[in-house]
Coordinates of C-alpha atoms and ligand atoms in Angstrom, one line a residue:
Chain A
M1 CA 0.0 0.0 0.0
P2 CA 2.7 2.6 0.8
W3 CA 4.0 2.0 -2.8
A4 CA 0.7 3.0 -4.4
G5 CA 1.6 6.7 -4.3
P6 CA 5.0 6.4 -6.1
L7 CA 3.6 3.9 -8.5
A8 CA 0.8 6.2 -9.5
L9 CA 3.3 9.1 -9.9
V10 CA 5.5 7.1 -12.3
T11 CA 2.4 6.0 -14.3
I12 CA 1.3 9.6 -14.7
W13 CA 4.8 10.6 -15.7
E14 CA 4.9 7.8 -18.2
I15 CA 1.6 8.7 -19.7
A16 CA 2.4 12.4 -19.8
A17 CA 5.7 11.7 -21.5
R18 CA 4.1 9.4 -24.1
L19 CA 1.4 12.0 -24.9
G20 CA 4.3 14.5 -25.5
L21 CA 3.1 16.7 -22.6
I22 CA 6.8 16.7 -21.3
P23 CA 9.6 17.5 -23.8
P24 CA 11.8 14.3 -23.8
H25 CA 15.0 16.3 -23.6
L26 CA 13.9 17.6 -20.2
L27 CA 12.3 14.5 -18.8
P28 CA 12.2 11.3 -20.8
A29 CA 9.5 8.6 -20.0
P30 CA 10.3 6.1 -17.2
T31 CA 10.4 3.2 -19.7
T32 CA 12.9 5.1 -21.8
V33 CA 15.1 5.6 -18.7
L34 CA 14.7 1.9 -17.9
G35 CA 15.7 1.0 -21.4
T36 CA 18.8 3.3 -21.2
A37 CA 19.7 1.7 -17.9
I38 CA 19.5 -1.8 -19.3
G39 CA 21.5 -0.7 -22.4
L40 CA 24.2 0.9 -20.2
A41 CA 24.4 -2.2 -18.0
V42 CA 24.6 -4.6 -20.9
E43 CA 26.8 -2.7 -23.4
G44 CA 28.2 0.2 -21.4
T45 CA 30.2 0.7 -18.3
L46 CA 27.3 1.1 -15.8
L47 CA 28.1 -1.9 -13.7
T48 CA 31.9 -1.1 -13.5
D49 CA 31.0 2.5 -12.7
L50 CA 28.7 1.3 -10.0
L51 CA 31.3 -1.0 -8.6
V52 CA 33.9 1.8 -8.6
S53 CA 31.6 4.2 -6.8
L54 CA 30.6 1.6 -4.2
S55 CA 34.2 0.6 -3.5
R56 CA 35.2 4.3 -3.1
A57 CA 32.3 4.8 -0.6
A58 CA 33.2 1.6 1.2
I59 CA 36.9 2.4 1.5
G60 CA 36.2 6.0 2.5
F61 CA 33.7 4.8 5.0
F62 CA 36.1 2.3 6.5
I63 CA 39.0 4.7 6.9
G64 CA 36.9 7.6 8.1
G65 CA 34.9 5.4 10.4
S66 CA 38.0 3.8 11.9
V67 CA 39.7 7.2 12.5
G68 CA 36.5 8.6 14.0
F69 CA 35.9 5.7 16.2
A70 CA 39.5 5.7 17.4
L71 CA 39.5 9.4 18.2
G72 CA 36.0 9.2 19.7
T73 CA 37.1 6.3 22.0
A74 CA 40.2 8.2 23.1
V75 CA 38.4 11.4 23.8
G76 CA 35.4 9.5 25.4
F77 CA 37.8 7.8 27.9
S78 CA 40.5 10.3 28.6
R79 CA 40.2 13.8 29.8
L80 CA 43.7 14.4 28.5
A81 CA 42.8 13.3 25.0
E82 CA 39.8 15.5 25.2
A83 CA 41.9 18.5 26.2
V84 CA 44.4 17.9 23.3
L85 CA 42.1 16.8 20.5
D86 CA 38.5 17.8 20.9
R87 CA 38.7 21.5 20.2
S88 CA 40.7 20.9 16.9
I89 CA 38.3 18.2 15.8
Q90 CA 35.3 20.4 16.5
M91 CA 36.9 23.3 14.5
L92 CA 37.6 21.1 11.5
R93 CA 34.1 19.8 11.7
S94 CA 32.6 23.3 11.3
I95 CA 34.1 23.4 7.8
P96 CA 31.5 22.1 5.3
F97 CA 33.4 19.4 3.5
V98 CA 32.3 20.8 0.1
A99 CA 34.2 24.0 1.0
S100 CA 37.4 22.0 1.5
L101 CA 37.1 20.3 -1.9
P102 CA 39.2 22.9 -3.9
L103 CA 42.0 22.4 -1.4
V104 CA 41.7 18.6 -1.5
I105 CA 41.9 18.7 -5.3
V106 CA 45.1 20.8 -5.1
W107 CA 46.5 18.2 -2.7
F108 CA 45.4 15.0 -4.4
G109 CA 44.4 16.0 -7.9
V110 CA 41.2 14.4 -9.1
A111 CA 42.5 11.0 -8.5
E112 CA 41.1 8.2 -6.3
A113 CA 42.7 9.6 -3.2
E114 CA 40.8 12.8 -3.5
K115 CA 37.4 11.0 -3.5
I116 CA 38.3 8.6 -0.7
F117 CA 39.7 11.5 1.3
V118 CA 36.5 13.5 1.0
V119 CA 34.3 10.5 1.9
S120 CA 36.6 9.7 4.9
L121 CA 36.5 13.2 6.1
A122 CA 32.7 13.4 5.8
V123 CA 32.3 10.0 7.7
M124 CA 34.8 10.7 10.4
F125 CA 32.9 13.5 12.2
P126 CA 29.5 11.8 12.9
I127 CA 31.3 8.7 14.0
Y128 CA 33.6 10.7 16.2
I129 CA 30.9 12.7 17.8
N130 CA 28.5 9.9 18.5
T131 CA 31.2 7.6 19.8
T132 CA 32.4 10.3 22.3
L133 CA 28.8 11.0 23.2
G134 CA 27.9 7.4 23.7
I135 CA 30.9 6.7 26.0
R136 CA 30.2 9.8 28.0
Q137 CA 26.5 8.8 28.4
V138 CA 27.2 5.4 29.8
D139 CA 25.3 5.2 33.1
P140 CA 27.8 5.8 36.0
K141 CA 25.6 3.6 38.1
L142 CA 26.4 0.7 35.9
L143 CA 30.1 1.5 36.0
E144 CA 29.8 1.4 39.7
L145 CA 28.1 -2.0 39.5
G146 CA 31.0 -3.2 37.4
R147 CA 33.3 -2.1 40.1
V148 CA 31.6 -3.8 43.0
S149 CA 31.2 -6.9 40.9
G150 CA 35.0 -7.1 40.6
L151 CA 35.2 -6.6 36.8
D152 CA 38.6 -5.6 35.5
T153 CA 39.1 -2.7 33.0
A154 CA 38.9 -4.9 29.8
E155 CA 35.7 -6.6 31.1
T156 CA 34.2 -3.2 32.1
I157 CA 34.8 -1.9 28.6
R158 CA 33.5 -5.0 26.9
R159 CA 30.4 -5.6 29.0
I160 CA 29.4 -2.1 30.1
V161 CA 31.0 0.8 28.2
L162 CA 30.8 -0.3 24.6
P163 CA 27.3 -1.9 24.8
G164 CA 26.2 1.3 26.6
A165 CA 27.7 3.5 23.8
L166 CA 26.4 1.3 21.0
P167 CA 23.0 2.9 20.4
S168 CA 24.7 6.3 19.9
I169 CA 27.5 4.8 17.8
L170 CA 24.9 3.2 15.5
T171 CA 23.1 6.5 15.2
G172 CA 26.5 7.9 14.0
I173 CA 27.0 5.0 11.5
R174 CA 23.5 5.6 10.1
Y175 CA 24.2 9.3 9.6
A176 CA 27.7 8.6 8.3
L177 CA 26.3 6.2 5.7
A178 CA 24.1 9.0 4.4
V179 CA 26.9 11.6 4.3
A180 CA 29.4 9.2 2.8
W181 CA 27.1 8.8 -0.2
L182 CA 26.5 12.6 -0.4
A183 CA 30.3 13.3 -0.3
L184 CA 30.9 10.8 -3.0
V185 CA 28.3 12.3 -5.3
V186 CA 30.0 15.7 -4.9
A187 CA 33.5 14.4 -5.2
E188 CA 32.7 12.4 -8.3
T189 CA 30.9 15.2 -10.1
V190 CA 33.8 17.5 -9.6
G191 CA 36.1 15.4 -11.6
A192 CA 36.4 11.7 -12.3
S193 CA 37.1 9.3 -15.1
S194 CA 34.9 6.5 -13.8
G195 CA 32.1 6.0 -11.3
I196 CA 28.4 7.0 -11.3
G197 CA 29.2 10.7 -10.8
F198 CA 31.4 10.6 -13.9
L199 CA 28.6 8.9 -15.8
A200 CA 26.3 11.8 -14.9
L201 CA 29.0 14.4 -15.8
D202 CA 29.6 12.8 -19.1
A203 CA 25.9 12.6 -19.9
R204 CA 25.5 16.3 -19.1
E205 CA 28.0 17.1 -21.8
F206 CA 25.9 15.3 -24.4
L207 CA 22.5 16.4 -22.9
R208 CA 21.6 12.8 -22.2
T209 CA 18.8 13.4 -19.8
D210 CA 17.9 9.7 -19.7
V211 CA 21.4 8.8 -18.5
I212 CA 21.4 11.6 -15.9
I213 CA 18.1 10.2 -14.5
V214 CA 19.5 6.7 -14.4
T215 CA 22.4 8.0 -12.2
I216 CA 20.0 9.9 -10.0
V217 CA 17.9 6.8 -9.5
I218 CA 20.9 4.7 -8.7
Y219 CA 22.1 7.3 -6.1
A220 CA 18.6 7.2 -4.5
V221 CA 18.4 3.4 -4.5
I222 CA 21.8 3.1 -2.9
G223 CA 20.9 5.7 -0.3
V224 CA 17.8 3.7 0.6
L225 CA 19.8 0.5 0.8
A226 CA 22.5 2.1 3.0
D227 CA 19.8 3.2 5.4
G228 CA 18.3 -0.3 5.3
I229 CA 21.7 -1.7 6.3
A230 CA 21.9 0.7 9.2
R231 CA 18.5 -0.2 10.4
W232 CA 19.2 -3.9 10.1
L233 CA 22.4 -3.4 12.2
E234 CA 20.3 -1.6 14.8
R235 CA 17.8 -4.3 14.9
R236 CA 20.4 -7.0 15.3
L237 CA 22.7 -5.3 17.7
L238 CA 20.0 -3.6 19.8
A239 CA 17.7 -6.5 20.1
W240 CA 17.6 -5.9 23.8
H241 CA 16.2 -2.5 23.4
P242 CA 12.3 -2.3 23.2
N243 CA 12.5 0.6 20.7
Y244 CA 14.5 -1.4 18.2
A245 CA 13.3 -5.0 18.7
G246 CA 10.9 -6.2 16.1
G247 CA 11.9 -3.5 13.6
R248 CA 9.9 -0.7 15.2
R249 CA 11.6 2.5 16.2
K250 CA 10.2 5.0 18.6
Chain B
M1 CA 42.2 5.3 56.9
T2 CA 42.7 1.6 56.9
V3 CA 40.7 -0.9 54.9
Q4 CA 41.5 -4.5 55.8
T5 CA 40.3 -7.5 53.9
A6 CA 41.0 -9.9 56.8
V7 CA 38.0 -10.0 59.1
L8 CA 37.9 -10.8 62.8
P9 CA 36.9 -14.4 63.4
K10 CA 33.3 -14.0 64.1
L11 CA 32.6 -10.5 62.6
A12 CA 31.4 -9.8 59.1
V13 CA 31.9 -6.1 59.6
N14 CA 33.9 -4.1 62.0
V15 CA 33.9 -0.3 61.7
V16 CA 35.7 2.0 64.1
G17 CA 36.0 5.8 64.2
L18 CA 34.6 6.3 60.7
S19 CA 34.4 9.9 59.5
K20 CA 33.3 11.4 56.3
A21 CA 32.3 14.9 55.3
F22 CA 31.1 16.3 51.9
G23 CA 32.6 19.7 52.0
E24 CA 31.3 21.4 55.1
R25 CA 28.6 18.8 55.7
V26 CA 29.8 16.1 58.2
V27 CA 27.9 12.9 57.5
L28 CA 29.8 10.2 59.5
K29 CA 31.2 11.3 62.8
N30 CA 33.5 8.8 64.4
L31 CA 31.1 6.1 63.7
R32 CA 31.4 2.6 65.2
M33 CA 29.5 -0.5 64.1
R34 CA 29.8 -4.3 64.1
I35 CA 27.9 -7.0 62.3
A36 CA 28.5 -10.6 63.2
R37 CA 28.7 -13.4 60.6
G38 CA 25.2 -14.5 59.7
E39 CA 23.6 -11.6 61.5
F40 CA 20.8 -9.7 59.9
V41 CA 21.1 -6.0 60.8
A42 CA 18.6 -3.3 59.8
L43 CA 19.6 0.4 59.7
L44 CA 17.0 3.1 60.2
G45 CA 17.4 6.8 60.1
E46 CA 16.0 10.0 58.7
S47 CA 16.5 10.6 55.1
G48 CA 19.8 12.3 54.4
C49 CA 21.4 11.1 57.7
G50 CA 24.1 9.2 55.9
K51 CA 22.9 5.6 55.6
T52 CA 23.8 5.3 52.0
T53 CA 27.1 6.9 52.6
L54 CA 27.9 4.3 55.3
L55 CA 26.9 1.4 53.1
R56 CA 28.9 2.7 50.2
A57 CA 31.9 3.1 52.5
L58 CA 31.6 -0.5 53.6
A59 CA 31.6 -1.5 49.9
G60 CA 34.6 0.5 49.2
L61 CA 32.7 2.8 46.8
E62 CA 33.0 5.9 48.9
P63 CA 36.4 7.3 50.0
V64 CA 36.3 8.2 53.7
D65 CA 38.2 10.8 55.7
G66 CA 39.3 8.6 58.5
G67 CA 38.6 5.5 60.5
H68 CA 39.0 1.8 60.2
I69 CA 36.9 -0.6 58.2
E70 CA 37.1 -4.3 58.2
A71 CA 34.8 -5.9 55.7
P72 CA 35.0 -8.6 53.0
R73 CA 36.7 -7.1 49.9
L74 CA 33.8 -7.7 47.5
P75 CA 30.5 -7.7 49.4
A76 CA 27.3 -8.2 47.4
I77 CA 25.2 -5.1 47.1
V78 CA 21.6 -4.6 46.1
F79 CA 21.0 -0.9 45.3
Q80 CA 17.8 1.0 45.5
E81 CA 17.3 0.5 41.8
P82 CA 17.9 -2.9 40.2
R83 CA 20.9 -1.7 38.0
L84 CA 20.7 -4.5 35.4
L85 CA 22.7 -4.4 32.3
P86 CA 19.9 -4.0 29.7
W87 CA 22.0 -5.5 26.9
E88 CA 22.7 -8.8 28.6
P89 CA 20.2 -11.6 29.2
L90 CA 19.1 -12.3 32.7
W91 CA 21.4 -15.2 33.4
R92 CA 24.4 -13.1 32.2
N93 CA 23.4 -10.3 34.5
V94 CA 23.2 -12.7 37.5
S95 CA 26.5 -14.2 36.7
L96 CA 28.3 -10.8 36.4
G97 CA 31.6 -11.1 38.1
L98 CA 31.3 -14.9 38.7
P99 CA 34.3 -16.9 37.7
A100 CA 33.5 -18.7 34.4
P101 CA 33.1 -22.5 34.4
D102 CA 29.7 -23.2 36.0
A103 CA 28.5 -19.5 35.9
R104 CA 25.4 -20.3 33.9
D105 CA 24.3 -23.2 36.0
R106 CA 24.7 -21.1 39.2
A107 CA 22.9 -18.1 37.6
V108 CA 20.0 -20.4 36.5
A109 CA 19.8 -21.9 40.0
A110 CA 19.7 -18.4 41.6
L111 CA 17.0 -17.2 39.1
T112 CA 15.0 -20.2 40.0
E113 CA 15.3 -19.5 43.6
V114 CA 13.8 -16.0 43.2
G115 CA 11.0 -17.5 41.1
L116 CA 12.1 -16.6 37.6
T117 CA 12.2 -20.1 36.1
G118 CA 12.2 -20.1 32.4
R119 CA 13.1 -16.5 31.9
F120 CA 16.9 -17.0 32.0
D121 CA 17.4 -15.7 28.4
D122 CA 15.0 -12.8 28.6
W123 CA 16.1 -9.2 28.2
P124 CA 15.9 -7.2 31.4
L125 CA 13.8 -4.4 29.9
K126 CA 11.0 -7.0 29.5
L127 CA 10.7 -7.4 33.2
S128 CA 8.3 -5.7 35.6
G129 CA 9.8 -3.6 38.4
G130 CA 9.3 -6.3 41.0
Q131 CA 10.9 -9.0 38.7
A132 CA 13.9 -6.8 38.0
H133 CA 14.5 -6.4 41.8
R134 CA 14.4 -10.1 42.2
V135 CA 17.0 -10.5 39.5
A136 CA 19.2 -7.9 41.4
L137 CA 18.7 -10.0 44.6
A138 CA 19.6 -13.2 42.7
R139 CA 22.7 -11.5 41.4
A140 CA 23.8 -10.6 44.9
L141 CA 23.0 -14.0 46.4
V142 CA 24.6 -16.1 43.7
K143 CA 28.1 -15.0 44.9
E144 CA 27.3 -16.5 48.3
P145 CA 28.8 -13.4 49.9
E146 CA 30.0 -13.1 53.4
L147 CA 28.4 -9.7 53.5
L148 CA 25.2 -8.6 51.9
L149 CA 24.4 -4.9 51.7
L150 CA 20.9 -3.8 50.8
D151 CA 20.1 -0.2 50.3
E152 CA 16.4 0.3 50.4
P153 CA 16.0 -2.4 47.9
F154 CA 12.2 -2.7 48.2
A155 CA 11.3 0.9 48.4
A156 CA 10.3 1.2 44.8
V157 CA 8.2 -2.0 44.6
D158 CA 4.5 -2.2 45.4
A159 CA 3.3 -3.4 48.8
L160 CA 2.3 -6.9 47.7
T161 CA 5.6 -7.5 45.9
R162 CA 7.4 -6.2 48.9
I163 CA 5.8 -8.7 51.2
K164 CA 6.8 -11.5 48.8
M165 CA 10.3 -10.2 48.6
H166 CA 10.5 -10.1 52.4
V167 CA 9.7 -13.8 52.5
L168 CA 12.2 -14.5 49.8
V169 CA 15.0 -12.6 51.4
K170 CA 14.3 -14.3 54.7
T171 CA 14.5 -17.8 53.2
L172 CA 17.5 -17.1 51.1
V173 CA 19.4 -15.4 53.8
A174 CA 18.6 -18.3 56.2
R175 CA 20.0 -20.7 53.7
H176 CA 23.3 -18.9 52.8
R177 CA 23.8 -17.1 56.2
P178 CA 25.7 -14.0 55.1
G179 CA 26.0 -11.0 57.4
V180 CA 23.4 -8.6 56.2
L181 CA 23.1 -4.8 56.5
L182 CA 19.6 -3.6 55.3
V183 CA 19.1 0.1 55.0
T184 CA 15.4 0.9 55.1
H185 CA 13.0 3.6 56.1
D186 CA 10.3 1.1 56.9
V187 CA 10.1 0.2 60.6
D188 CA 7.9 -2.8 60.0
E189 CA 10.2 -4.2 57.4
A190 CA 13.1 -3.9 59.8
I191 CA 11.2 -5.7 62.6
V192 CA 10.1 -8.5 60.3
L193 CA 13.5 -9.2 58.8
A194 CA 16.3 -8.2 61.2
D195 CA 17.9 -9.7 64.2
R196 CA 19.2 -6.4 65.3
I197 CA 18.0 -2.8 64.5
L198 CA 20.3 0.2 64.5
I199 CA 19.1 3.8 64.5
M200 CA 21.5 6.2 62.8
S201 CA 21.4 9.9 63.7
G202 CA 23.9 12.8 63.9
G203 CA 26.6 10.8 62.0
V204 CA 26.7 7.9 64.5
I205 CA 24.8 4.7 65.4
D206 CA 22.5 6.2 68.1
R207 CA 20.5 3.2 69.2
D208 CA 20.9 -0.5 69.0
Y209 CA 17.9 -2.9 69.6
L210 CA 18.1 -6.7 69.7
V211 CA 14.7 -7.7 68.2
A212 CA 14.7 -10.9 70.4
D213 CA 14.5 -8.7 73.5
Y214 CA 11.0 -7.5 72.4
P215 CA 8.5 -10.3 72.3
E216 CA 5.8 -7.7 71.9
R217 CA 6.5 -6.2 68.5
R218 CA 4.2 -3.2 69.1
V219 CA 6.5 -2.1 71.9
L220 CA 9.6 -2.2 69.7
R221 CA 7.7 -0.5 66.9
R222 CA 6.7 2.3 69.2
L223 CA 10.3 2.8 70.4
L224 CA 11.7 2.8 67.0
L225 CA 9.1 5.3 65.7
A226 CA 9.8 7.5 68.7
D227 CA 13.5 7.4 67.9
L228 CA 12.6 8.5 64.4
G229 CA 10.5 11.4 65.7
V230 CA 7.1 9.9 65.4
L231 CA 5.1 9.8 68.6
L232 CA 2.1 7.5 68.6
T233 CA -0.9 7.8 70.8
D234 CA -2.1 4.7 72.6
E235 CA -4.5 3.2 70.1
A236 CA -2.2 3.6 67.1
Ligands
ADP1 N1 28.4 12.7 46.5 C1 27.9 13.6 47.4 N2 28.3 14.9 47.3 C2 27.9 15.8 48.2 N3 27.0 15.5 49.2 C3 26.6 14.2 49.3 C4 27.0 13.2 48.4 N4 26.4 12.0 48.7 C5 25.7 12.3 49.8 N5 25.7 13.6 50.2 C6 25.1 14.2 51.3 O1 25.3 13.5 52.4 C7 24.2 13.3 53.2 C8 23.9 11.9 53.5 O2 23.5 11.3 52.3 P1 23.0 9.8 52.2 O3 24.1 8.9 52.8 O4 22.6 9.5 50.8 O5 21.7 9.8 53.2 P2 20.6 8.7 53.4 O6 21.0 7.5 52.6 O7 20.6 8.4 54.8 O8 19.3 9.2 52.9 C9 23.1 14.1 52.5 O9 23.0 15.4 53.1 C10 23.6 14.2 51.1 O10 23.1 15.4 50.5
MG2 MG1 20.0 6.5 50.9

């Protein structure tokens, strides 16, 4: 039932395009777009481009996520690390990553490193902030319980601190997945020789509206899938939490 | 301050000259207290008189300014709130801090004792308040501690559950025989459960009643309430 709306919309779009109510160079019919997609997949480079984009996102996410988690853990646990690091990280965070793009391009050119760097940078901050926050928010009463139960430091971290911080960390991951994708779109459309963004850029040169729409749809689908992965992680890892168990969120 | 893990032969707790202040506010003033092994002691006193501070000091959770505490190194504590780890199933909660091999068996046995048969793998957030308190009690008892510290553990549960918990605590304590210090604000609870009742006031143990000395409970009840500033007329 929730799909009825979008379906109707696409049908109207199709009919309007077929009747010539919408000029095809502005918005081709959905079936044309689908045909283009299939054509690109079979004869063109769509699948390779998709793979290239996905692996950039994945590598960037992994690097940015690891750095963000490491920094977040350090600052969450240690007042000293906080004093040394937090202010600088917060200052860097206030720069919109798009604004840093020209500088990044000067550093790395428009090569792979540039895209991965931008994605990593975008991912790092939400993971950092939510990890720090999660660790800070661990209930001190539970830490005290760990102490009177005779837990050592490693056990306290494993059984109390990390699980306690996990809901917040997962929120960070969910947000990071969304910005990773956003950052990649921006980085790829600035300059690339492969990837979905390159495909879109190339299509613009030749006014191929149908190809541009294919790339937009792909970005949307992957965005939805990424969110699905984040929700799935939450359901699995937070099964103990009534708000997440059974797939319902508050 | 000295904290010794060795305990005098027949004492579970021996406290001498204990002092503690929070800034200007003196909470424990040269306090002295003993609990024999297997003895059930209830501690009554006005709210804010320092009962929790004393109990936490016994558990090593509260640094003190001076004095001498002899108590087992890791006593079992039941706090006012259950303090369960919501991300661990019940049996893991109960076995927290137990050495590994038969931890699950012991946890299961303890949960059975407190009447939670068949819920061993449930998540804590699925429990009612009374059930969560029973898990906390199971977690304390599974360690078979020499000393059990209870800080108003039944204050938050409904009256009916509280009576059930009283019976439960009495049976379980009778079986394991730890020394017990129960902080409560409920005079009747103290009389039902304890061998000895202490009144805390002005940072010291002010009164000390052996329950067995008062075959007439009403008499003891009246004395305790008077100590706490409640004067009853004859018919009450
Ligand atoms: N961590 C603390 N910092 C400052 N004051 C405290 C702290 N803990 C307790 N107090 C004060 O010490 C007094 C005794 O507290 P507490 O032992 O909790 O009393 P009780 O358990 O008898 O109600 C109270 O006045 C309380 O405000
Ligand atoms: Mg208290």
